[in-house]
Amino acid sequence: AVQVVESGGGWVQPGHSLTLSCTVSGLTFDDYAMGWIRQAPGKERAGVSCTSWSGGTTFYADSVKGRFTISRDNAKKRLYLQMNSLKAEDTAMYYCGVLTAFLGDDCSVSPVSRDFGYWGQGTQVTVSS
């Protein structure tokens, strides 16, 4: 069975940083684009970032561009999201997922929920003073 497990969430003050990690098992990790999506209280899930299977192409939502960096280690089957200069509006549950709908070595558009074939349980990020 495919398992996706996120970690690294927590509480931070505005302006600080966090790094989220995601470990995947049960599939060939470097066959797939991977992404992060988040859901704030009372809002729908929104794509944050994605990376193609090689890491050669990436996408960032406008709201995080320049502050967040997505990366992957295919040998370790891990996905990362480095989040800098965090803002209160970044507070959300962050989910890592396998983008089974993205074909080829490409991730140039915002991922949406239906693009993900597998999800993790999420990790909470809270940014407040």
GROMACS .gro file of C-alpha atoms in nm:
model
  129
    1ALA     CA    1   0.000   0.000   0.000
    2VAL     CA    2   0.111   0.354  -0.069
    3GLN     CA    3   0.192   0.559   0.239
    4VAL     CA    4   0.257   0.931   0.250
    5VAL     CA    5   0.371   1.080   0.579
    6GLU     CA    6   0.431   1.449   0.645
    7SER     CA    7   0.631   1.595   0.930
    8GLY     CA    8   0.787   1.921   1.040
    9GLY     CA    9   0.485   2.135   1.114
   10GLY     CA   10   0.448   2.341   1.428
   11TRP     CA   11   0.402   2.685   1.569
   12VAL     CA   12   0.627   2.972   1.467
   13GLN     CA   13   0.624   3.347   1.494
   14PRO     CA   14   0.581   3.561   1.183
   15GLY     CA   15   0.902   3.602   0.989
   16HIS     CA   16   1.045   3.271   1.101
   17SER     CA   17   1.105   2.952   0.905
   18LEU     CA   18   0.994   2.591   0.898
   19THR     CA   19   1.084   2.296   0.680
   20LEU     CA   20   0.822   2.035   0.604
   21SER     CA   21   0.920   1.684   0.502
   22CYS     CA   22   0.725   1.409   0.334
   23THR     CA   23   0.821   1.045   0.305
   24VAL     CA   24   0.659   0.815   0.050
   25SER     CA   25   0.659   0.438   0.036
   26GLY     CA   26   0.482   0.179  -0.173
   27LEU     CA   27   0.547   0.330  -0.515
   28THR     CA   28   0.834   0.430  -0.740
   29PHE     CA   29   0.888   0.779  -0.604
   30ASP     CA   30   1.078   0.919  -0.900
   31ASP     CA   31   0.804   0.818  -1.143
   32TYR     CA   32   0.583   1.099  -1.014
   33ALA     CA   33   0.557   1.470  -0.972
   34MET     CA   34   0.498   1.562  -0.609
   35GLY     CA   35   0.327   1.856  -0.451
   36TRP     CA   36   0.210   2.040  -0.145
   37ILE     CA   37  -0.139   2.167  -0.094
   38ARG     CA   38  -0.279   2.346   0.210
   39GLN     CA   39  -0.612   2.409   0.374
   40ALA     CA   40  -0.673   2.700   0.605
   41PRO     CA   41  -0.966   2.698   0.848
   42GLY     CA   42  -1.290   2.764   0.666
   43LYS     CA   43  -1.125   2.762   0.325
   44GLU     CA   44  -1.087   2.515   0.044
   45ARG     CA   45  -0.764   2.335  -0.026
   46ALA     CA   46  -0.524   2.538  -0.236
   47GLY     CA   47  -0.215   2.434  -0.426
   48VAL     CA   48   0.110   2.560  -0.279
   49SER     CA   49   0.388   2.409  -0.485
   50CYS     CA   50   0.487   2.114  -0.695
   51THR     CA   51   0.795   1.960  -0.850
   52SER     CA   52   0.836   1.732  -1.149
   53TRP     CA   53   0.979   1.385  -1.101
   54SER     CA   54   1.332   1.503  -1.178
   55GLY     CA   55   1.299   1.828  -0.988
   56GLY     CA   56   1.364   2.007  -1.313
   57THR     CA   57   1.043   2.207  -1.313
   58THR     CA   58   0.862   2.358  -1.019
   59PHE     CA   59   0.555   2.566  -0.954
   60TYR     CA   60   0.474   2.806  -0.672
   61ALA     CA   61   0.151   2.979  -0.587
   62ASP     CA   62   0.185   3.357  -0.608
   63SER     CA   63   0.124   3.383  -0.235
   64VAL     CA   64   0.439   3.185  -0.151
   65LYS     CA   65   0.667   3.267  -0.444
   66GLY     CA   66   1.004   3.390  -0.326
   67ARG     CA   67   0.948   3.259   0.028
   68PHE     CA   68   0.895   2.884  -0.014
   69THR     CA   69   1.125   2.635  -0.185
   70ILE     CA   70   1.025   2.285  -0.285
   71SER     CA   71   1.284   2.012  -0.329
   72ARG     CA   72   1.303   1.637  -0.348
   73ASP     CA   73   1.554   1.361  -0.279
   74ASN     CA   74   1.459   1.070  -0.503
   75ALA     CA   75   1.711   0.837  -0.343
   76LYS     CA   76   1.548   0.889  -0.003
   77LYS     CA   77   1.193   0.912  -0.143
   78ARG     CA   78   1.146   1.242   0.033
   79LEU     CA   79   0.987   1.573  -0.054
   80TYR     CA   80   1.062   1.897   0.128
   81LEU     CA   81   0.910   2.241   0.158
   82GLN     CA   82   1.137   2.508   0.300
   83MET     CA   83   0.917   2.792   0.422
   84ASN     CA   84   1.081   3.124   0.502
   85SER     CA   85   0.941   3.459   0.610
   86LEU     CA   86   0.625   3.294   0.729
   87LYS     CA   87   0.310   3.501   0.761
   88ALA     CA   88  -0.007   3.456   0.960
   89GLU     CA   89  -0.190   3.379   0.637
   90ASP     CA   90   0.033   3.075   0.587
   91THR     CA   91  -0.143   2.911   0.881
   92ALA     CA   92  -0.301   2.593   0.748
   93MET     CA   93  -0.289   2.217   0.740
   94TYR     CA   94  -0.027   2.123   0.483
   95TYR     CA   95  -0.065   1.805   0.282
   96CYS     CA   96   0.192   1.627   0.073
   97GLY     CA   97   0.072   1.427  -0.222
   98VAL     CA   98   0.163   1.222  -0.525
   99LEU     CA   99   0.057   1.394  -0.845
  100THR     CA  100  -0.058   1.093  -1.040
  101ALA     CA  101  -0.242   1.319  -1.287
  102PHE     CA  102   0.075   1.500  -1.394
  103LEU     CA  103   0.239   1.316  -1.681
  104GLY     CA  104   0.590   1.363  -1.810
  105ASP     CA  105   0.866   1.554  -1.637
  106ASP     CA  106   0.660   1.863  -1.579
  107CYS     CA  107   0.494   2.055  -1.300
  108SER     CA  108   0.423   2.400  -1.432
  109VAL     CA  109   0.067   2.457  -1.317
  110SER     CA  110  -0.095   2.478  -0.977
  111PRO     CA  111  -0.191   2.137  -0.845
  112VAL     CA  112  -0.550   2.093  -0.734
  113SER     CA  113  -0.702   1.823  -0.519
  114ARG     CA  114  -0.809   1.599  -0.806
  115ASP     CA  115  -0.451   1.588  -0.940
  116PHE     CA  116  -0.334   1.393  -0.636
  117GLY     CA  117  -0.367   1.017  -0.631
  118TYR     CA  118  -0.231   0.975  -0.279
  119TRP     CA  119  -0.226   1.203   0.025
  120GLY     CA  120  -0.076   1.215   0.366
  121GLN     CA  121  -0.261   1.299   0.686
  122GLY     CA  122  -0.125   1.650   0.689
  123THR     CA  123   0.091   1.853   0.923
  124GLN     CA  124  -0.032   2.169   1.093
  125VAL     CA  125   0.154   2.496   1.049
  126THR     CA  126   0.053   2.782   1.275
  127VAL     CA  127   0.207   3.126   1.237
  128SER     CA  128   0.124   3.371   1.509
  129SER     CA  129   0.283   3.602   1.758
   0.00000   0.00000   0.00000
